[in-house]
C-alpha cells in the first residue's frame, strides 16, 4: 500500500460541535483535515469521526499517526 501524502507537519486544532466528520487519510484533500473526495481512484478512503460532546481536538495532518484521526506527535519525526 502506498504512503499517504503529508498535508502538513502540524496538527489541526479545532473546536468541534457534536456530529459526524470525515477525516482525510490520503493527505490530498484541499480542505484539511477533512475529506473533499480527492482520494478517489487511490488506495485510501476517509475515516469517520463521531463527536458526541463539543470539544477541542488535535487532528493529524501528516497522516502518519498511529492514533488516527488524532495527532500522536509523529509529525515531529518527519
Ligand atoms: Fe483524503 Fe478523501 S480526500 S481521504
PDB file of N, CA and C and ligand atoms in Angstrom:
ATOM      1  N   UNK A   1       0.842  -1.184   0.000  1.00  0.00           N
ATOM      2  CA  UNK A   1       0.000   0.000   0.000  1.00  0.00           C
ATOM      3  C   UNK A   1       0.886   1.247   0.000  1.00  0.00           C
ATOM      4  N   UNK A   2       0.519   2.219  -0.782  1.00  0.00           N
ATOM      5  CA  UNK A   2       1.330   3.421  -0.867  1.00  0.00           C
ATOM      6  C   UNK A   2       1.128   4.280   0.374  1.00  0.00           C
ATOM      7  N   UNK A   3       2.077   5.159   0.587  1.00  0.00           N
ATOM      8  CA  UNK A   3       2.011   6.062   1.722  1.00  0.00           C
ATOM      9  C   UNK A   3       1.081   7.225   1.423  1.00  0.00           C
ATOM     10  N   UNK A   4       0.369   7.720   2.433  1.00  0.00           N
ATOM     11  CA  UNK A   4      -0.434   8.926   2.204  1.00  0.00           C
ATOM     12  C   UNK A   4       0.482  10.139   2.048  1.00  0.00           C
ATOM     13  N   UNK A   5      -0.041  11.179   1.436  1.00  0.00           N
ATOM     14  CA  UNK A   5       0.721  12.423   1.320  1.00  0.00           C
ATOM     15  C   UNK A   5       0.715  13.149   2.654  1.00  0.00           C
ATOM     16  N   UNK A   6       1.764  13.918   2.898  1.00  0.00           N
ATOM     17  CA  UNK A   6       1.841  14.735   4.108  1.00  0.00           C
ATOM     18  C   UNK A   6       1.162  16.063   3.799  1.00  0.00           C
ATOM     19  N   UNK A   7       0.015  16.299   4.429  1.00  0.00           N
ATOM     20  CA  UNK A   7      -0.709  17.545   4.163  1.00  0.00           C
ATOM     21  C   UNK A   7      -0.077  18.707   4.919  1.00  0.00           C
ATOM     22  N   UNK A   8       0.393  18.441   6.140  1.00  0.00           N
ATOM     23  CA  UNK A   8       1.062  19.457   6.961  1.00  0.00           C
ATOM     24  C   UNK A   8       1.782  18.744   8.091  1.00  0.00           C
ATOM     25  N   UNK A   9       2.811  19.379   8.617  1.00  0.00           N
ATOM     26  CA  UNK A   9       3.560  18.781   9.719  1.00  0.00           C
ATOM     27  C   UNK A   9       3.182  19.389  11.064  1.00  0.00           C
ATOM     28  N   UNK A  10       1.953  19.818  11.148  1.00  0.00           N
ATOM     29  CA  UNK A  10       1.357  20.292  12.408  1.00  0.00           C
ATOM     30  C   UNK A  10      -0.074  19.773  12.436  1.00  0.00           C
ATOM     31  N   UNK A  11      -0.598  19.495  13.642  1.00  0.00           N
ATOM     32  CA  UNK A  11      -1.996  19.053  13.714  1.00  0.00           C
ATOM     33  C   UNK A  11      -2.954  20.220  13.496  1.00  0.00           C
ATOM     34  N   UNK A  12      -4.175  19.893  13.137  1.00  0.00           N
ATOM     35  CA  UNK A  12      -5.242  20.895  13.046  1.00  0.00           C
ATOM     36  C   UNK A  12      -5.968  20.879  14.380  1.00  0.00           C
ATOM     37  N   UNK A  13      -5.856  21.965  15.129  1.00  0.00           N
ATOM     38  CA  UNK A  13      -6.517  22.062  16.432  1.00  0.00           C
ATOM     39  C   UNK A  13      -7.842  22.783  16.222  1.00  0.00           C
ATOM     40  N   UNK A  14      -8.924  22.064  16.471  1.00  0.00           N
ATOM     41  CA  UNK A  14     -10.258  22.575  16.158  1.00  0.00           C
ATOM     42  C   UNK A  14     -11.225  22.313  17.298  1.00  0.00           C
ATOM     43  N   UNK A  15     -12.146  23.239  17.497  1.00  0.00           N
ATOM     44  CA  UNK A  15     -13.238  23.017  18.444  1.00  0.00           C
ATOM     45  C   UNK A  15     -14.415  22.493  17.631  1.00  0.00           C
ATOM     46  N   UNK A  16     -14.805  21.269  17.903  1.00  0.00           N
ATOM     47  CA  UNK A  16     -15.847  20.630  17.097  1.00  0.00           C
ATOM     48  C   UNK A  16     -17.162  20.524  17.845  1.00  0.00           C
ATOM     49  N   UNK A  17     -18.223  20.794  17.130  1.00  0.00           N
ATOM     50  CA  UNK A  17     -19.574  20.594  17.641  1.00  0.00           C
ATOM     51  C   UNK A  17     -19.919  19.106  17.496  1.00  0.00           C
ATOM     52  N   UNK A  18     -20.888  18.605  18.279  1.00  0.00           N
ATOM     53  CA  UNK A  18     -21.308  17.218  18.104  1.00  0.00           C
ATOM     54  C   UNK A  18     -21.725  16.951  16.664  1.00  0.00           C
ATOM     55  N   UNK A  19     -21.343  15.787  16.159  1.00  0.00           N
ATOM     56  CA  UNK A  19     -21.705  15.441  14.786  1.00  0.00           C
ATOM     57  C   UNK A  19     -20.759  14.394  14.232  1.00  0.00           C
ATOM     58  N   UNK A  20     -20.948  14.097  12.981  1.00  0.00           N
ATOM     59  CA  UNK A  20     -20.104  13.122  12.283  1.00  0.00           C
ATOM     60  C   UNK A  20     -19.240  13.854  11.271  1.00  0.00           C
ATOM     61  N   UNK A  21     -17.968  13.515  11.281  1.00  0.00           N
ATOM     62  CA  UNK A  21     -16.994  14.158  10.410  1.00  0.00           C
ATOM     63  C   UNK A  21     -16.234  13.069   9.647  1.00  0.00           C
ATOM     64  N   UNK A  22     -15.649  13.465   8.526  1.00  0.00           N
ATOM     65  CA  UNK A  22     -14.857  12.525   7.723  1.00  0.00           C
ATOM     66  C   UNK A  22     -13.441  13.058   7.577  1.00  0.00           C
ATOM     67  N   UNK A  23     -12.518  12.371   8.264  1.00  0.00           N
ATOM     68  CA  UNK A  23     -11.119  12.781   8.300  1.00  0.00           C
ATOM     69  C   UNK A  23     -10.379  12.240   7.076  1.00  0.00           C
ATOM     70  N   UNK A  24      -9.657  13.088   6.416  1.00  0.00           N
ATOM     71  CA  UNK A  24      -8.883  12.690   5.226  1.00  0.00           C
ATOM     72  C   UNK A  24      -7.711  11.812   5.632  1.00  0.00           C
ATOM     73  N   UNK A  25      -7.612  10.634   5.044  1.00  0.00           N
ATOM     74  CA  UNK A  25      -6.484   9.737   5.320  1.00  0.00           C
ATOM     75  C   UNK A  25      -5.445   9.771   4.218  1.00  0.00           C
ATOM     76  N   UNK A  26      -5.814  10.283   3.046  1.00  0.00           N
ATOM     77  CA  UNK A  26      -4.888  10.228   1.911  1.00  0.00           C
ATOM     78  C   UNK A  26      -3.928  11.411   1.875  1.00  0.00           C
ATOM     79  N   UNK A  27      -4.290  12.502   2.527  1.00  0.00           N
ATOM     80  CA  UNK A  27      -3.444  13.690   2.538  1.00  0.00           C
ATOM     81  C   UNK A  27      -3.635  14.595   1.331  1.00  0.00           C
ATOM     82  N   UNK A  28      -4.516  14.237   0.422  1.00  0.00           N
ATOM     83  CA  UNK A  28      -4.678  15.021  -0.807  1.00  0.00           C
ATOM     84  C   UNK A  28      -5.771  16.081  -0.739  1.00  0.00           C
ATOM     85  N   UNK A  29      -6.606  16.024   0.274  1.00  0.00           N
ATOM     86  CA  UNK A  29      -7.724  16.959   0.354  1.00  0.00           C
ATOM     87  C   UNK A  29      -7.244  18.405   0.393  1.00  0.00           C
ATOM     88  N   UNK A  30      -7.960  19.281  -0.257  1.00  0.00           N
ATOM     89  CA  UNK A  30      -7.689  20.705  -0.189  1.00  0.00           C
ATOM     90  C   UNK A  30      -8.436  21.361   0.951  1.00  0.00           C
ATOM     91  N   UNK A  31      -9.138  20.564   1.731  1.00  0.00           N
ATOM     92  CA  UNK A  31      -9.925  21.055   2.856  1.00  0.00           C
ATOM     93  C   UNK A  31      -9.505  20.336   4.135  1.00  0.00           C
ATOM     94  N   UNK A  32      -8.180  20.247   4.373  1.00  0.00           N
ATOM     95  CA  UNK A  32      -7.664  19.534   5.552  1.00  0.00           C
ATOM     96  C   UNK A  32      -8.239  20.096   6.852  1.00  0.00           C
ATOM     97  N   UNK A  33      -8.479  19.223   7.835  1.00  0.00           N
ATOM     98  CA  UNK A  33      -8.173  17.794   7.852  1.00  0.00           C
ATOM     99  C   UNK A  33      -9.307  16.928   7.308  1.00  0.00           C
ATOM    100  N   UNK A  34     -10.245  17.541   6.625  1.00  0.00           N
ATOM    101  CA  UNK A  34     -11.439  16.811   6.179  1.00  0.00           C
ATOM    102  C   UNK A  34     -11.314  16.304   4.741  1.00  0.00           C
ATOM    103  N   UNK A  35     -11.997  15.224   4.464  1.00  0.00           N
ATOM    104  CA  UNK A  35     -12.055  14.647   3.117  1.00  0.00           C
ATOM    105  C   UNK A  35     -12.835  15.566   2.177  1.00  0.00           C
ATOM    106  N   UNK A  36     -12.293  15.773   0.985  1.00  0.00           N
ATOM    107  CA  UNK A  36     -13.016  16.533  -0.040  1.00  0.00           C
ATOM    108  C   UNK A  36     -13.247  15.693  -1.296  1.00  0.00           C
ATOM    109  N   UNK A  37     -13.002  14.387  -1.184  1.00  0.00           N
ATOM    110  CA  UNK A  37     -13.226  13.495  -2.318  1.00  0.00           C
ATOM    111  C   UNK A  37     -11.997  13.286  -3.185  1.00  0.00           C
ATOM    112  N   UNK A  38     -10.886  13.965  -2.849  1.00  0.00           N
ATOM    113  CA  UNK A  38      -9.674  13.859  -3.678  1.00  0.00           C
ATOM    114  C   UNK A  38      -9.036  12.470  -3.643  1.00  0.00           C
ATOM    115  N   UNK A  39      -9.429  11.630  -2.696  1.00  0.00           N
ATOM    116  CA  UNK A  39      -8.868  10.275  -2.583  1.00  0.00           C
ATOM    117  C   UNK A  39      -9.345   9.357  -3.697  1.00  0.00           C
ATOM    118  N   UNK A  40     -10.373   9.748  -4.427  1.00  0.00           N
ATOM    119  CA  UNK A  40     -10.988   8.851  -5.411  1.00  0.00           C
ATOM    120  C   UNK A  40      -9.962   8.357  -6.425  1.00  0.00           C
ATOM    121  N   UNK A  41      -9.982   7.036  -6.637  1.00  0.00           N
ATOM    122  CA  UNK A  41      -9.035   6.425  -7.559  1.00  0.00           C
ATOM    123  C   UNK A  41      -7.752   5.988  -6.886  1.00  0.00           C
ATOM    124  N   UNK A  42      -7.584   6.317  -5.601  1.00  0.00           N
ATOM    125  CA  UNK A  42      -6.381   5.939  -4.871  1.00  0.00           C
ATOM    126  C   UNK A  42      -6.642   4.827  -3.880  1.00  0.00           C
ATOM    127  N   UNK A  43      -5.655   4.560  -3.032  1.00  0.00           N
ATOM    128  CA  UNK A  43      -5.733   3.434  -2.098  1.00  0.00           C
ATOM    129  C   UNK A  43      -6.414   3.789  -0.783  1.00  0.00           C
ATOM    130  N   UNK A  44      -6.744   5.062  -0.596  1.00  0.00           N
ATOM    131  CA  UNK A  44      -7.261   5.493   0.704  1.00  0.00           C
ATOM    132  C   UNK A  44      -8.720   5.905   0.650  1.00  0.00           C
ATOM    133  N   UNK A  45      -9.345   5.839   1.829  1.00  0.00           N
ATOM    134  CA  UNK A  45     -10.713   6.330   1.978  1.00  0.00           C
ATOM    135  C   UNK A  45     -10.768   7.100   3.297  1.00  0.00           C
ATOM    136  N   UNK A  46     -11.746   7.981   3.468  1.00  0.00           N
ATOM    137  CA  UNK A  46     -11.799   8.773   4.690  1.00  0.00           C
ATOM    138  C   UNK A  46     -12.197   7.946   5.907  1.00  0.00           C
ATOM    139  N   UNK A  47     -11.839   8.438   7.091  1.00  0.00           N
ATOM    140  CA  UNK A  47     -12.194   7.779   8.347  1.00  0.00           C
ATOM    141  C   UNK A  47     -13.279   8.591   9.049  1.00  0.00           C
ATOM    142  N   UNK A  48     -14.289   7.890   9.529  1.00  0.00           N
ATOM    143  CA  UNK A  48     -15.389   8.547  10.214  1.00  0.00           C
ATOM    144  C   UNK A  48     -14.967   8.952  11.630  1.00  0.00           C
ATOM    145  N   UNK A  49     -15.331  10.151  12.019  1.00  0.00           N
ATOM    146  CA  UNK A  49     -15.084  10.646  13.372  1.00  0.00           C
ATOM    147  C   UNK A  49     -16.403  11.150  13.928  1.00  0.00           C
ATOM    148  N   UNK A  50     -16.843  10.546  15.035  1.00  0.00           N
ATOM    149  CA  UNK A  50     -18.088  10.971  15.667  1.00  0.00           C
ATOM    150  C   UNK A  50     -17.764  11.715  16.954  1.00  0.00           C
ATOM    151  N   UNK A  51     -18.288  12.912  17.067  1.00  0.00           N
ATOM    152  CA  UNK A  51     -18.098  13.740  18.256  1.00  0.00           C
ATOM    153  C   UNK A  51     -19.443  13.818  18.976  1.00  0.00           C
ATOM    154  N   UNK A  52     -19.475  13.391  20.244  1.00  0.00           N
ATOM    155  CA  UNK A  52     -20.744  13.381  20.974  1.00  0.00           C
ATOM    156  C   UNK A  52     -20.937  14.624  21.830  1.00  0.00           C
ATOM    157  N   UNK A  53     -19.843  15.244  22.256  1.00  0.00           N
ATOM    158  CA  UNK A  53     -19.925  16.478  23.038  1.00  0.00           C
ATOM    159  C   UNK A  53     -18.951  17.474  22.457  1.00  0.00           C
ATOM    160  N   UNK A  54     -19.309  18.744  22.502  1.00  0.00           N
ATOM    161  CA  UNK A  54     -18.426  19.782  21.980  1.00  0.00           C
ATOM    162  C   UNK A  54     -17.059  19.680  22.656  1.00  0.00           C
ATOM    163  N   UNK A  55     -15.997  19.601  21.856  1.00  0.00           N
ATOM    164  CA  UNK A  55     -14.664  19.522  22.445  1.00  0.00           C
ATOM    165  C   UNK A  55     -13.603  19.952  21.449  1.00  0.00           C
ATOM    166  N   UNK A  56     -12.420  20.239  21.986  1.00  0.00           N
ATOM    167  CA  UNK A  56     -11.292  20.640  21.156  1.00  0.00           C
ATOM    168  C   UNK A  56     -10.436  19.408  20.886  1.00  0.00           C
ATOM    169  N   UNK A  57     -10.081  19.223  19.622  1.00  0.00           N
ATOM    170  CA  UNK A  57      -9.296  18.066  19.215  1.00  0.00           C
ATOM    171  C   UNK A  57      -8.086  18.528  18.399  1.00  0.00           C
ATOM    172  N   UNK A  58      -7.036  17.719  18.413  1.00  0.00           N
ATOM    173  CA  UNK A  58      -5.860  17.944  17.571  1.00  0.00           C
ATOM    174  C   UNK A  58      -5.835  16.817  16.552  1.00  0.00           C
ATOM    175  N   UNK A  59      -6.160  17.143  15.310  1.00  0.00           N
ATOM    176  CA  UNK A  59      -6.283  16.126  14.272  1.00  0.00           C
ATOM    177  C   UNK A  59      -5.024  16.063  13.416  1.00  0.00           C
ATOM    178  N   UNK A  60      -4.588  14.848  13.157  1.00  0.00           N
ATOM    179  CA  UNK A  60      -3.366  14.609  12.381  1.00  0.00           C
ATOM    180  C   UNK A  60      -3.502  15.142  10.955  1.00  0.00           C
ATOM    181  N   UNK A  61      -2.460  15.829  10.503  1.00  0.00           N
ATOM    182  CA  UNK A  61      -2.411  16.272   9.110  1.00  0.00           C
ATOM    183  C   UNK A  61      -1.206  15.697   8.372  1.00  0.00           C
ATOM    184  N   UNK A  62      -0.282  15.080   9.116  1.00  0.00           N
ATOM    185  CA  UNK A  62       0.864  14.450   8.432  1.00  0.00           C
ATOM    186  C   UNK A  62       0.476  13.060   7.938  1.00  0.00           C
ATOM    187  N   UNK A  63      -0.629  12.535   8.471  1.00  0.00           N
ATOM    188  CA  UNK A  63      -1.190  11.229   8.074  1.00  0.00           C
ATOM    189  C   UNK A  63      -0.284  10.061   8.440  1.00  0.00           C
ATOM    190  N   UNK A  64       0.559  10.267   9.466  1.00  0.00           N
ATOM    191  CA  UNK A  64       1.448   9.194   9.937  1.00  0.00           C
ATOM    192  C   UNK A  64       1.105   8.769  11.361  1.00  0.00           C
ATOM    193  N   UNK A  65       0.050   9.328  11.941  1.00  0.00           N
ATOM    194  CA  UNK A  65      -0.303   8.994  13.316  1.00  0.00           C
ATOM    195  C   UNK A  65      -0.717   7.529  13.471  1.00  0.00           C
ATOM    196  N   UNK A  66      -0.441   6.979  14.654  1.00  0.00           N
ATOM    197  CA  UNK A  66      -0.903   5.634  14.991  1.00  0.00           C
ATOM    198  C   UNK A  66      -2.223   5.711  15.761  1.00  0.00           C
ATOM    199  N   UNK A  67      -2.689   6.929  16.015  1.00  0.00           N
ATOM    200  CA  UNK A  67      -3.934   7.113  16.775  1.00  0.00           C
ATOM    201  C   UNK A  67      -4.956   7.879  15.944  1.00  0.00           C
ATOM    202  N   UNK A  68      -5.063   7.555  14.686  1.00  0.00           N
ATOM    203  CA  UNK A  68      -5.951   8.277  13.765  1.00  0.00           C
ATOM    204  C   UNK A  68      -7.372   8.368  14.313  1.00  0.00           C
ATOM    205  N   UNK A  69      -7.991   9.536  14.133  1.00  0.00           N
ATOM    206  CA  UNK A  69      -7.516  10.700  13.395  1.00  0.00           C
ATOM    207  C   UNK A  69      -6.749  11.708  14.248  1.00  0.00           C
ATOM    208  N   UNK A  70      -6.408  11.315  15.475  1.00  0.00           N
ATOM    209  CA  UNK A  70      -5.797  12.270  16.389  1.00  0.00           C
ATOM    210  C   UNK A  70      -4.280  12.300  16.258  1.00  0.00           C
ATOM    211  N   UNK A  71      -3.722  13.475  16.473  1.00  0.00           N
ATOM    212  CA  UNK A  71      -2.269  13.646  16.434  1.00  0.00           C
ATOM    213  C   UNK A  71      -1.622  12.833  17.545  1.00  0.00           C
ATOM    214  N   UNK A  72      -0.534  12.119  17.224  1.00  0.00           N
ATOM    215  CA  UNK A  72       0.232  11.410  18.247  1.00  0.00           C
ATOM    216  C   UNK A  72       1.683  11.892  18.284  1.00  0.00           C
ATOM    217  N   UNK A  73       1.944  13.005  17.603  1.00  0.00           N
ATOM    218  CA  UNK A  73       3.301  13.570  17.613  1.00  0.00           C
ATOM    219  C   UNK A  73       4.202  13.035  16.516  1.00  0.00           C
ATOM    220  N   UNK A  74       3.677  12.137  15.673  1.00  0.00           N
ATOM    221  CA  UNK A  74       4.510  11.538  14.621  1.00  0.00           C
ATOM    222  C   UNK A  74       5.096  12.576  13.662  1.00  0.00           C
ATOM    223  N   UNK A  75       4.426  13.731  13.498  1.00  0.00           N
ATOM    224  CA  UNK A  75       4.928  14.758  12.572  1.00  0.00           C
ATOM    225  C   UNK A  75       6.309  15.257  12.981  1.00  0.00           C
ATOM    226  N   UNK A  76       6.661  15.116  14.245  1.00  0.00           N
ATOM    227  CA  UNK A  76       7.959  15.611  14.719  1.00  0.00           C
ATOM    228  C   UNK A  76       9.117  14.772  14.184  1.00  0.00           C
ATOM    229  N   UNK A  77       8.821  13.586  13.674  1.00  0.00           N
ATOM    230  CA  UNK A  77       9.880  12.692  13.175  1.00  0.00           C
ATOM    231  C   UNK A  77      10.035  12.791  11.660  1.00  0.00           C
ATOM    232  N   UNK A  78       9.248  13.633  11.005  1.00  0.00           N
ATOM    233  CA  UNK A  78       9.276  13.704   9.541  1.00  0.00           C
ATOM    234  C   UNK A  78      10.264  14.744   9.048  1.00  0.00           C
TER     235      UNK A  78
HETATM  236 FE1  LIG B   1      -8.241  12.316   1.514  1.00  0.00          FE
HETATM  237 FE2  LIG B   1     -10.792  11.757   0.960  1.00  0.00          FE
HETATM  238  S1  LIG B   1      -9.613  13.411   0.240  1.00  0.00           S
HETATM  239  S2  LIG B   1      -9.450  10.633   2.222  1.00  0.00           S
END
